[in-house]
GROMACS .gro file of C-alpha atoms in nm:
model
  308
    1MET     CA    1   7.648  13.589   6.188
    2SER     CA    2   7.611  13.949   6.072
    3VAL     CA    3   7.665  14.254   6.290
    4ARG     CA    4   7.304  14.350   6.223
    5ALA     CA    5   7.183  14.017   6.359
    6LYS     CA    6   7.385  14.065   6.678
    7LEU     CA    7   7.247  14.416   6.725
    8LEU     CA    8   6.891  14.302   6.653
    9ASN     CA    9   6.918  14.016   6.902
   10GLY     CA   10   7.038  14.256   7.169
   11TRP     CA   11   6.743  14.488   7.112
   12LEU     CA   12   6.493  14.203   7.105
   13ARG     CA   13   6.624  14.047   7.427
   14ARG     CA   14   6.644  14.375   7.617
   15VAL     CA   15   6.330  14.547   7.490
   16GLU     CA   16   6.082  14.329   7.301
   17LYS     CA   17   6.100  14.008   7.501
   18PRO     CA   18   6.044  14.185   7.837
   19ALA     CA   19   5.757  14.380   7.681
   20MET     CA   20   5.593  14.054   7.575
   21ALA     CA   21   5.641  13.915   7.926
   22ARG     CA   22   5.471  14.220   8.077
   23ALA     CA   23   5.173  14.218   7.842
   24LYS     CA   24   4.839  14.157   8.009
   25GLY     CA   25   4.606  13.976   7.773
   26ALA     CA   26   4.584  13.974   7.395
   27ALA     CA   27   4.508  14.342   7.325
   28PRO     CA   28   4.854  14.491   7.396
   29LEU     CA   29   5.026  14.212   7.200
   30ARG     CA   30   4.805  14.279   6.900
   31LYS     CA   31   4.856  14.653   6.918
   32ARG     CA   32   5.235  14.630   6.955
   33LEU     CA   33   5.289  14.392   6.662
   34ALA     CA   34   5.055  14.591   6.438
   35PHE     CA   35   5.251  14.909   6.508
   36GLN     CA   36   5.592  14.748   6.468
   37SER     CA   37   5.502  14.578   6.142
   38LYS     CA   38   5.410  14.915   5.989
   39LEU     CA   39   5.731  15.068   6.118
   40LEU     CA   40   5.981  14.792   6.037
   41PHE     CA   41   5.845  14.569   5.762
   42HIS     CA   42   5.797  14.699   5.408
   43ALA     CA   43   5.676  14.524   5.094
   44PRO     CA   44   5.851  14.561   4.756
   45TYR     CA   45   5.757  14.853   4.535
   46GLY     CA   46   5.452  14.789   4.322
   47THR     CA   47   5.300  14.519   4.544
   48LYS     CA   48   4.920  14.516   4.543
   49MET     CA   49   4.730  14.404   4.852
   50THR     CA   50   4.353  14.367   4.853
   51TRP     CA   51   4.103  14.201   5.082
   52GLN     CA   52   3.882  13.934   4.935
   53THR     CA   53   3.626  13.686   5.058
   54LEU     CA   54   3.698  13.317   5.010
   55GLY     CA   55   3.430  13.051   5.012
   56GLN     CA   56   3.054  13.019   4.987
   57THR     CA   57   2.776  13.202   5.173
   58ASN     CA   58   2.775  12.986   5.485
   59ASN     CA   59   3.143  12.897   5.484
   60ARG     CA   60   3.350  13.205   5.414
   61ILE     CA   61   3.667  13.370   5.535
   62GLU     CA   62   3.834  13.703   5.464
   63ALA     CA   63   4.183  13.689   5.318
   64LEU     CA   64   4.448  13.935   5.208
   65GLU     CA   65   4.561  13.872   4.851
   66ILE     CA   66   4.914  13.982   4.766
   67VAL     CA   67   5.007  14.031   4.402
   68PRO     CA   68   5.362  14.131   4.302
   69ARG     CA   69   5.441  14.395   4.043
   70ARG     CA   70   5.524  14.115   3.799
   71LEU     CA   71   5.288  13.815   3.808
   72GLN     CA   72   5.412  13.546   3.572
   73ASN     CA   73   5.322  13.203   3.709
   74ASP     CA   74   5.028  13.024   3.865
   75ILE     CA   75   5.179  12.925   4.199
   76VAL     CA   76   4.965  13.039   4.493
   77LEU     CA   77   5.107  13.070   4.843
   78LEU     CA   78   4.848  12.997   5.112
   79TYR     CA   79   5.010  13.152   5.418
   80PHE     CA   80   4.904  13.142   5.785
   81HIS     CA   81   5.053  13.410   6.011
   82GLY     CA   82   5.193  13.342   6.357
   83GLY     CA   83   5.115  13.498   6.693
   84GLY     CA   84   5.037  13.217   6.935
   85PHE     CA   85   4.680  13.192   6.798
   86VAL     CA   86   4.621  13.512   6.998
   87PHE     CA   87   4.772  13.803   6.803
   88GLY     CA   88   4.909  13.884   6.458
   89SER     CA   89   4.718  13.929   6.132
   90PRO     CA   90   4.765  13.901   5.756
   91ARG     CA   91   4.878  14.264   5.759
   92THR     CA   92   5.156  14.210   6.014
   93HIS     CA   93   5.311  13.937   5.797
   94SER     CA   94   5.221  14.075   5.454
   95ALA     CA   95   5.556  14.244   5.381
   96MET     CA   96   5.751  13.921   5.435
   97VAL     CA   97   5.514  13.720   5.218
   98ALA     CA   98   5.526  13.995   4.956
   99GLN     CA   99   5.902  13.944   4.940
  100LEU     CA  100   5.840  13.579   4.856
  101CYS     CA  101   5.582  13.679   4.595
  102ARG     CA  102   5.828  13.915   4.426
  103ARG     CA  103   6.094  13.647   4.410
  104LEU     CA  104   5.848  13.390   4.274
  105ASP     CA  105   5.646  13.621   4.046
  106ALA     CA  106   5.347  13.459   4.217
  107ARG     CA  107   5.055  13.567   4.431
  108ALA     CA  108   4.970  13.479   4.791
  109VAL     CA  109   4.657  13.449   5.001
  110LEU     CA  110   4.671  13.516   5.375
  111PRO     CA  111   4.350  13.414   5.559
  112ARG     CA  112   4.232  13.625   5.850
  113TYR     CA  113   4.162  13.330   6.078
  114ARG     CA  114   3.982  13.383   6.406
  115LEU     CA  115   4.193  13.444   6.715
  116ALA     CA  116   4.170  13.331   7.076
  117PRO     CA  117   4.059  13.391   7.343
  118GLU     CA  118   3.749  13.527   7.168
  119ASN     CA  119   3.750  13.231   6.929
  120PRO     CA  120   3.927  12.927   7.079
  121PHE     CA  121   3.994  12.595   6.907
  122PRO     CA  122   3.868  12.475   6.662
  123ALA     CA  123   3.800  12.818   6.507
  124ALA     CA  124   4.148  12.878   6.361
  125PHE     CA  125   4.177  12.524   6.226
  126GLN     CA  126   3.831  12.541   6.071
  127ASP     CA  127   3.925  12.869   5.903
  128ALA     CA  128   4.244  12.716   5.765
  129ARG     CA  129   4.045  12.432   5.610
  130THR     CA  130   3.787  12.678   5.476
  131ALA     CA  131   4.064  12.876   5.304
  132TRP     CA  132   4.207  12.562   5.144
  133ASP     CA  133   3.870  12.438   5.023
  134ALA     CA  134   3.778  12.782   4.894
  135LEU     CA  135   4.097  12.810   4.687
  136LEU     CA  136   4.016  12.479   4.521
  137GLU     CA  137   3.657  12.587   4.460
  138SER     CA  138   3.785  12.905   4.294
  139GLY     CA  139   3.961  12.695   4.033
  140VAL     CA  140   4.314  12.677   4.173
  141SER     CA  141   4.462  12.328   4.133
  142PRO     CA  142   4.610  12.171   4.449
  143GLU     CA  143   4.944  12.117   4.275
  144GLN     CA  144   4.964  12.494   4.225
  145ILE     CA  145   4.935  12.564   4.599
  146VAL     CA  146   5.222  12.583   4.844
  147ILE     CA  147   5.111  12.616   5.206
  148GLY     CA  148   5.323  12.814   5.450
  149GLY     CA  149   5.320  12.948   5.801
  150ASP     CA  150   5.529  13.066   6.093
  151SER     CA  151   5.512  12.981   6.463
  152ALA     CA  152   5.143  12.915   6.540
  153GLY     CA  153   5.072  12.963   6.170
  154GLY     CA  154   5.317  12.683   6.109
  155ALA     CA  155   5.108  12.466   6.339
  156LEU     CA  156   4.803  12.548   6.127
  157ALA     CA  157   4.985  12.472   5.802
  158LEU     CA  158   5.110  12.136   5.925
  159SER     CA  159   4.785  12.039   6.101
  160LEU     CA  160   4.596  12.121   5.782
  161LEU     CA  161   4.833  11.901   5.584
  162GLY     CA  162   4.788  11.618   5.832
  163GLN     CA  163   4.410  11.642   5.805
  164LEU     CA  164   4.416  11.649   5.425
  165ILE     CA  165   4.628  11.334   5.425
  166LYS     CA  166   4.394  11.169   5.676
  167ASP     CA  167   4.089  11.260   5.466
  168GLY     CA  168   4.251  11.115   5.153
  169VAL     CA  169   4.190  11.427   4.946
  170ALA     CA  170   4.408  11.632   4.711
  171LEU     CA  171   4.731  11.763   4.861
  172PRO     CA  172   4.936  12.080   4.803
  173ALA     CA  173   5.264  12.084   4.615
  174GLY     CA  174   5.448  12.141   4.942
  175VAL     CA  175   5.451  12.303   5.285
  176PHE     CA  176   5.706  12.538   5.442
  177CYS     CA  177   5.738  12.668   5.797
  178PHE     CA  178   5.943  12.927   5.979
  179SER     CA  179   6.002  12.835   6.347
  180PRO     CA  180   5.684  12.627   6.371
  181LEU     CA  181   5.495  12.542   6.688
  182THR     CA  182   5.424  12.169   6.658
  183ASP     CA  183   5.368  12.043   7.013
  184MET     CA  184   5.122  12.228   7.236
  185THR     CA  185   5.199  11.993   7.524
  186TYR     CA  186   5.532  12.181   7.534
  187GLN     CA  187   5.736  11.870   7.611
  188GLY     CA  188   6.041  11.977   7.412
  189GLU     CA  189   6.347  12.041   7.628
  190SER     CA  190   6.428  12.360   7.438
  191ILE     CA  191   6.134  12.531   7.608
  192SER     CA  192   6.338  12.545   7.927
  193ARG     CA  193   6.689  12.498   7.783
  194ASN     CA  194   6.659  12.805   7.557
  195ALA     CA  195   6.441  13.016   7.785
  196GLN     CA  196   6.723  13.268   7.834
  197SER     CA  197   6.884  13.252   7.490
  198GLU     CA  198   6.551  13.296   7.305
  199ALA     CA  199   6.545  13.649   7.165
  200VAL     CA  200   6.171  13.699   7.114
  201LEU     CA  201   5.937  13.462   7.294
  202TYR     CA  202   5.880  13.459   7.669
  203ALA     CA  203   5.875  13.094   7.770
  204GLY     CA  204   5.654  13.165   8.068
  205GLY     CA  205   5.378  13.293   7.842
  206ALA     CA  206   5.357  12.984   7.622
  207GLN     CA  207   5.121  12.794   7.849
  208THR     CA  208   4.901  13.101   7.898
  209MET     CA  209   4.849  13.141   7.524
  210ALA     CA  210   4.794  12.768   7.489
  211GLN     CA  211   4.519  12.781   7.748
  212MET     CA  212   4.355  13.072   7.570
  213TYR     CA  213   4.351  12.876   7.245
  214LEU     CA  214   4.275  12.527   7.372
  215ASN     CA  215   4.001  12.630   7.615
  216GLY     CA  216   4.015  12.284   7.772
  217HIS     CA  217   4.066  12.090   7.449
  218CYS     CA  218   4.327  11.812   7.442
  219ALA     CA  219   4.668  11.945   7.343
  220LYS     CA  220   4.758  11.609   7.183
  221ASP     CA  221   4.494  11.644   6.910
  222PRO     CA  222   4.674  11.644   6.571
  223GLN     CA  223   4.460  11.943   6.471
  224VAL     CA  224   4.635  12.127   6.755
  225SER     CA  225   4.975  11.959   6.772
  226PRO     CA  226   5.078  11.841   6.424
  227LEU     CA  227   5.361  11.644   6.580
  228ALA     CA  228   5.092  11.382   6.654
  229ALA     CA  229   4.969  11.362   6.292
  230ASP     CA  230   5.048  11.093   6.035
  231PHE     CA  231   5.222  11.241   5.731
  232LYS     CA  232   5.280  10.921   5.534
  233GLY     CA  233   5.220  10.992   5.165
  234GLY     CA  234   5.255  11.367   5.215
  235PRO     CA  235   5.424  11.618   4.983
  236ARG     CA  236   5.766  11.762   5.046
  237VAL     CA  237   5.819  11.990   5.345
  238TRP     CA  238   6.070  12.267   5.426
  239ILE     CA  239   6.130  12.379   5.786
  240THR     CA  240   6.376  12.620   5.942
  241ALA     CA  241   6.443  12.726   6.302
  242GLY     CA  242   6.714  12.890   6.509
  243ASP     CA  243   6.923  12.698   6.761
  244THR     CA  244   6.847  12.946   7.043
  245GLU     CA  245   6.468  12.936   7.006
  246ILE     CA  246   6.239  12.782   7.266
  247LEU     CA  247   6.056  12.609   6.979
  248LEU     CA  248   6.376  12.451   6.844
  249ASP     CA  249   6.275  12.101   6.957
  250ASP     CA  250   5.933  12.150   6.797
  251ALA     CA  251   6.106  12.197   6.462
  252ARG     CA  252   6.359  11.919   6.515
  253SER     CA  253   6.094  11.671   6.625
  254MET     CA  254   5.872  11.763   6.332
  255ALA     CA  255   6.158  11.697   6.092
  256ASP     CA  256   6.212  11.358   6.257
  257VAL     CA  257   5.843  11.271   6.224
  258MET     CA  258   5.851  11.365   5.856
  259THR     CA  259   6.160  11.155   5.797
  260GLN     CA  260   6.001  10.853   5.967
  261ALA     CA  261   5.690  10.900   5.749
  262GLY     CA  262   5.901  10.894   5.433
  263VAL     CA  263   5.838  11.259   5.350
  264ASP     CA  264   6.093  11.455   5.147
  265ILE     CA  265   6.196  11.692   5.427
  266THR     CA  266   6.438  11.983   5.411
  267TYR     CA  267   6.535  12.099   5.760
  268ILE     CA  268   6.761  12.401   5.807
  269GLU     CA  269   6.885  12.509   6.148
  270GLU     CA  270   7.053  12.847   6.187
  271HIS     CA  271   7.270  12.981   6.469
  272ASP     CA  272   7.132  13.243   6.708
  273LEU     CA  273   6.878  13.397   6.474
  274PRO     CA  274   6.555  13.528   6.630
  275HIS     CA  275   6.217  13.362   6.612
  276VAL     CA  276   6.078  13.391   6.256
  277TRP     CA  277   6.377  13.602   6.147
  278PRO     CA  278   6.257  13.631   5.783
  279LEU     CA  279   6.015  13.895   5.914
  280PHE     CA  280   6.321  14.121   5.945
  281HIS     CA  281   6.402  14.106   5.573
  282ASN     CA  282   6.443  14.485   5.563
  283ILE     CA  283   6.717  14.460   5.827
  284LEU     CA  284   6.889  14.121   5.824
  285PRO     CA  285   7.096  13.979   5.539
  286GLU     CA  286   7.029  13.636   5.692
  287ALA     CA  287   6.655  13.692   5.649
  288ARG     CA  288   6.697  13.766   5.279
  289GLN     CA  289   6.923  13.463   5.238
  290THR     CA  290   6.660  13.241   5.400
  291LEU     CA  291   6.388  13.376   5.172
  292ASP     CA  292   6.612  13.321   4.868
  293GLY     CA  293   6.680  12.962   4.975
  294LEU     CA  294   6.310  12.894   5.028
  295VAL     CA  295   6.228  13.033   4.685
  296ASP     CA  296   6.486  12.801   4.528
  297TRP     CA  297   6.318  12.509   4.707
  298ILE     CA  298   5.972  12.611   4.584
  299ARG     CA  299   6.091  12.667   4.227
  300GLN     CA  300   6.266  12.335   4.170
  301PRO     CA  301   5.970  12.096   4.133
  302ALA     CA  302   5.763  12.362   3.960
  303GLY     CA  303   6.017  12.382   3.679
  304LEU     CA  304   6.052  12.758   3.719
  305PRO     CA  305   6.372  12.937   3.622
  306ASP     CA  306   6.627  12.975   3.901
  307GLU     CA  307   6.640  13.353   3.872
  308ASN     CA  308   6.383  13.626   3.819
   0.00000   0.00000   0.00000
């Protein structure tokens, strides 16, 4: 574990985690992450980011398209940002995804899905499906698409995959998740076991955000908790999480479900790294290593060269 990771964990536990616990409602969470992302997270030189509209007249969604300085292959990353379904945006996660784009020489699309409590379930899930369908309608082949997400965005990525499998339609080339939320019943023991060791998330706020999003809907619905979905026949999946996270058991259980379904699953567990640590790619060597490893995983079946 690097010295930078130890210092970052200390700051997160003493400053950011208490600030999240004190936040009243969605507005301060949104404002804080938006500010910090501008301050701490920076995309590679030459990255182009533009807003576009995906879909048809009555079924559209705004998305941020990220194009690296060098675009040399037809892979498209469809990425869903995290934030408990309550905060976060394509902009807050754009620098991290841009780092993936640079390494892959590929573009990404980050949908601006609707957030709770203004837009509770099924708004975010519907927007995720709209983004997928719109990419296909635009001429992108499903085997060119790799779906990704972190935290609540990981839930969207995996729930979308489960629904595509259930519907018997075309599937993406693969799915990857950083520290995914997979069980909104919050039955995993790590919710309480890692409540103190978790560097970012306040365990006591998990149920509050869940209530904002669910608005009375059943938390066991696979469109909410992908842990309940059937992934038999699904494409390969890559998941990583830290061993001190409150969502650790969400990731572990998801990997078990994938294994039982016969899915080609790559599960990587790291020691004492913060929730969605690849966001800190400008700071942490571990974050850059994780992004490099993910890129290697994406490249292999696509037949891309191992190095840029």
